Amino acid sequence: MTFHQPFPMSTMTYWMPLSVNPCPSDHSEQIFCFGNLTTVACRITDCNRIRSVEAEYDNNTAIAKCVALNDTHFRILLFHGESQKDIVVVIQKISGCNLIFEEEYHAIMNAARYGEIAPRETPTPEDFKKNTLDEQSNSGGIPLEHNILEKSLVSEKSCVHYDRRDIHIMAIGDSLPTNPAPLS
């Protein structure tokens, strides 16, 4: 198995848009980043590189076409806000996995707004060894019936239309409590 690194260091270039247009009013979700255009674009470039997102940057139109894991395609558009100092970042999903798009969306927005870049978390073989089912059941969490997750996925699969599977998976994930209340 070979690992392909999308950005060899010798060919890595930064996104350096020459100028940006005013943000059209049809973009309902506008995220303002305070800083100059070069800083915001470089933060996005670094984020994509660190997270292994392949990108094609167009400096003339201030648009980046990106491909993340599982062939998830999206584009990043830069505009200026009410003043030239306000940069508006718009990220639009084109195709692929909604969950991966959400991860990349949040990572890029954190990078653009705050300069914080979170690398992709990939489990190592040691992580899998540490988290065996027996250890998880003794960790103080709620014990699960054997194969309950597999059974739930099989039953859910018959109810989910193929073209909307990602939406259903996101809804299932969003409905799970992150901090369940202790049982009395």
CSV table of C-alpha atoms in Angstrom, one decimal:
chain,number,residue,atom,x,y,z
A,1,MET,CA,0.0,0.0,0.0
A,2,THR,CA,1.4,3.3,-1.0
A,3,PHE,CA,0.6,6.7,0.5
A,4,HIS,CA,0.1,9.6,-1.9
A,5,GLN,CA,0.8,13.0,-0.4
A,6,PRO,CA,-1.2,15.5,-2.4
A,7,PHE,CA,1.2,18.4,-1.9
A,8,PRO,CA,4.9,17.6,-2.4
A,9,MET,CA,6.8,20.4,-0.7
A,10,SER,CA,8.7,21.4,-3.9
A,11,THR,CA,5.5,22.1,-5.8
A,12,MET,CA,3.4,23.6,-2.9
A,13,THR,CA,2.3,27.1,-3.7
A,14,TYR,CA,0.2,29.5,-1.7
A,15,TRP,CA,-3.1,30.9,-2.8
A,16,MET,CA,-2.5,34.6,-3.5
A,17,PRO,CA,-5.7,36.2,-5.0
A,18,LEU,CA,-5.0,39.4,-6.7
A,19,SER,CA,-8.3,41.0,-5.7
A,20,VAL,CA,-11.8,40.0,-4.6
A,21,ASN,CA,-15.3,41.1,-5.6
A,22,PRO,CA,-18.0,42.3,-3.3
A,23,CYS,CA,-20.1,39.5,-1.9
A,24,PRO,CA,-23.3,38.9,-3.8
A,25,SER,CA,-26.5,39.1,-1.8
A,26,ASP,CA,-27.5,35.6,-2.7
A,27,HIS,CA,-25.0,34.0,-0.3
A,28,SER,CA,-27.1,33.6,2.7
A,29,GLU,CA,-24.4,32.4,5.1
A,30,GLN,CA,-21.6,34.9,5.1
A,31,ILE,CA,-18.6,34.5,7.5
A,32,PHE,CA,-16.5,37.6,7.9
A,33,CYS,CA,-12.8,37.3,8.5
A,34,PHE,CA,-11.1,40.4,9.7
A,35,GLY,CA,-7.7,40.6,8.2
A,36,ASN,CA,-6.1,41.2,4.9
A,37,LEU,CA,-6.7,39.0,1.8
A,38,THR,CA,-3.2,37.5,1.7
A,39,THR,CA,-3.4,36.4,5.4
A,40,VAL,CA,-6.8,34.7,5.0
A,41,ALA,CA,-5.8,33.0,1.8
A,42,CYS,CA,-2.5,31.7,3.2
A,43,ARG,CA,-4.3,30.4,6.3
A,44,ILE,CA,-6.7,28.5,4.1
A,45,THR,CA,-3.8,27.1,2.0
A,46,ASP,CA,-2.0,25.9,5.1
A,47,CYS,CA,-5.2,24.3,6.4
A,48,ASN,CA,-5.8,22.4,3.2
A,49,ARG,CA,-2.1,21.3,3.1
A,50,ILE,CA,-2.1,20.1,6.7
A,51,ARG,CA,-5.4,18.3,6.3
A,52,SER,CA,-4.4,16.7,2.9
A,53,VAL,CA,-7.1,18.4,0.9
A,54,GLU,CA,-6.1,18.7,-2.7
A,55,ALA,CA,-6.9,22.2,-4.1
A,56,GLU,CA,-6.6,24.1,-7.3
A,57,TYR,CA,-6.3,27.8,-6.6
A,58,ASP,CA,-7.4,30.5,-9.0
A,59,ASN,CA,-5.7,33.8,-8.1
A,60,ASN,CA,-7.7,35.8,-10.7
A,61,THR,CA,-11.2,34.8,-9.4
A,62,ALA,CA,-10.3,34.1,-5.7
A,63,ILE,CA,-11.9,30.6,-6.0
A,64,ALA,CA,-10.3,27.4,-4.8
A,65,LYS,CA,-11.7,24.0,-6.1
A,66,CYS,CA,-11.0,21.4,-3.4
A,67,VAL,CA,-11.2,17.6,-3.1
A,68,ALA,CA,-11.1,16.0,0.4
A,69,LEU,CA,-11.4,12.4,1.6
A,70,ASN,CA,-13.8,10.1,-0.1
A,71,ASP,CA,-13.9,12.2,-3.2
A,72,THR,CA,-15.7,15.1,-1.4
A,73,HIS,CA,-15.7,18.1,-3.7
A,74,PHE,CA,-16.2,21.7,-2.5
A,75,ARG,CA,-15.1,25.2,-3.4
A,76,ILE,CA,-14.0,28.2,-1.4
A,77,LEU,CA,-14.9,31.7,-2.6
A,78,LEU,CA,-13.4,34.9,-1.2
A,79,PHE,CA,-15.1,38.2,-1.4
A,80,HIS,CA,-14.8,41.5,0.4
A,81,GLY,CA,-17.4,42.7,2.8
A,82,GLU,CA,-18.6,46.2,3.5
A,83,SER,CA,-15.0,47.4,3.6
A,84,GLN,CA,-11.8,46.1,1.9
A,85,LYS,CA,-10.6,44.9,5.4
A,86,ASP,CA,-13.5,42.5,5.8
A,87,ILE,CA,-12.9,39.2,3.8
A,88,VAL,CA,-16.0,37.0,3.4
A,89,VAL,CA,-15.3,33.3,3.1
A,90,VAL,CA,-18.0,31.2,1.4
A,91,ILE,CA,-17.6,27.4,1.3
A,92,GLN,CA,-19.9,25.4,-1.0
A,93,LYS,CA,-20.3,21.7,-1.1
A,94,ILE,CA,-20.3,20.3,-4.7
A,95,SER,CA,-20.5,16.6,-4.1
A,96,GLY,CA,-19.5,13.8,-1.7
A,97,CYS,CA,-19.9,13.0,1.9
A,98,ASN,CA,-21.7,15.5,4.1
A,99,LEU,CA,-19.8,14.5,7.2
A,100,ILE,CA,-16.4,15.0,5.7
A,101,PHE,CA,-17.6,18.3,4.2
A,102,GLU,CA,-18.7,19.5,7.6
A,103,GLU,CA,-15.3,18.6,9.1
A,104,GLU,CA,-13.5,20.5,6.4
A,105,TYR,CA,-15.9,23.5,6.6
A,106,HIS,CA,-15.2,23.9,10.3
A,107,ALA,CA,-11.5,23.4,9.9
A,108,ILE,CA,-11.2,26.0,7.1
A,109,MET,CA,-13.4,28.5,8.9
A,110,ASN,CA,-11.3,28.2,12.1
A,111,ALA,CA,-8.1,28.6,10.0
A,112,ALA,CA,-9.5,31.6,8.1
A,113,ARG,CA,-10.9,33.4,11.1
A,114,TYR,CA,-8.5,32.6,13.9
A,115,GLY,CA,-5.4,31.1,12.3
A,116,GLU,CA,-6.0,27.8,14.2
A,117,ILE,CA,-5.4,24.8,12.1
A,118,ALA,CA,-6.4,21.4,13.4
A,119,PRO,CA,-4.8,18.4,11.7
A,120,ARG,CA,-7.0,15.5,10.7
A,121,GLU,CA,-7.2,13.0,13.4
A,122,THR,CA,-6.5,9.5,12.1
A,123,PRO,CA,-6.5,6.6,14.5
A,124,THR,CA,-3.3,4.5,14.7
A,125,PRO,CA,-3.3,0.7,15.1
A,126,GLU,CA,-2.4,1.3,18.8
A,127,ASP,CA,-5.6,3.3,19.2
A,128,PHE,CA,-7.6,0.3,18.0
A,129,LYS,CA,-5.8,-2.0,20.4
A,130,LYS,CA,-6.5,0.4,23.3
A,131,ASN,CA,-10.2,0.6,22.6
A,132,THR,CA,-11.4,-2.9,22.6
A,133,LEU,CA,-15.0,-3.6,23.4
A,134,ASP,CA,-14.2,-5.1,26.8
A,135,GLU,CA,-12.2,-2.0,27.8
A,136,GLN,CA,-15.0,0.3,26.6
A,137,SER,CA,-17.7,-1.6,28.6
A,138,ASN,CA,-15.6,-1.1,31.8
A,139,SER,CA,-15.0,2.6,31.2
A,140,GLY,CA,-18.1,3.8,33.2
A,141,GLY,CA,-20.2,4.3,30.0
A,142,ILE,CA,-23.6,2.9,29.2
A,143,PRO,CA,-23.1,-0.8,28.2
A,144,LEU,CA,-24.5,-1.7,24.8
A,145,GLU,CA,-26.2,-4.9,23.8
A,146,HIS,CA,-23.9,-7.1,21.7
A,147,ASN,CA,-24.1,-6.1,17.9
A,148,ILE,CA,-26.7,-3.4,18.6
A,149,LEU,CA,-24.9,-0.9,16.3
A,150,GLU,CA,-24.8,-3.4,13.4
A,151,LYS,CA,-28.4,-4.3,13.9
A,152,SER,CA,-29.4,-0.6,14.0
A,153,LEU,CA,-27.5,0.1,10.8
A,154,VAL,CA,-29.0,-2.8,9.0
A,155,SER,CA,-32.6,-1.8,9.9
A,156,GLU,CA,-31.9,1.8,9.1
A,157,LYS,CA,-30.4,0.9,5.7
A,158,SER,CA,-33.8,-0.4,4.5
A,159,CYS,CA,-35.4,3.0,5.4
A,160,VAL,CA,-32.8,5.3,3.9
A,161,HIS,CA,-32.9,6.2,0.2
A,162,TYR,CA,-29.4,6.0,-1.3
A,163,ASP,CA,-29.4,9.7,-2.5
A,164,ARG,CA,-30.1,10.9,1.1
A,165,ARG,CA,-28.0,8.5,3.2
A,166,ASP,CA,-25.5,11.2,4.2
A,167,ILE,CA,-28.3,13.4,5.5
A,168,HIS,CA,-29.7,10.6,7.6
A,169,ILE,CA,-26.3,9.7,9.0
A,170,MET,CA,-25.7,13.3,10.0
A,171,ALA,CA,-29.2,13.4,11.6
A,172,ILE,CA,-28.5,10.2,13.6
A,173,GLY,CA,-25.1,11.6,14.7
A,174,ASP,CA,-26.6,15.0,15.7
A,175,SER,CA,-29.3,13.3,17.7
A,176,LEU,CA,-26.9,11.5,20.0
A,177,PRO,CA,-26.2,13.3,23.2
A,178,THR,CA,-22.6,14.4,23.6
A,179,ASN,CA,-22.8,14.4,27.4
A,180,PRO,CA,-25.5,12.1,28.5
A,181,ALA,CA,-27.1,12.8,31.9
A,182,PRO,CA,-26.1,10.3,34.6
A,183,LEU,CA,-28.6,7.6,35.3
A,184,SER,CA,-30.3,7.7,38.7
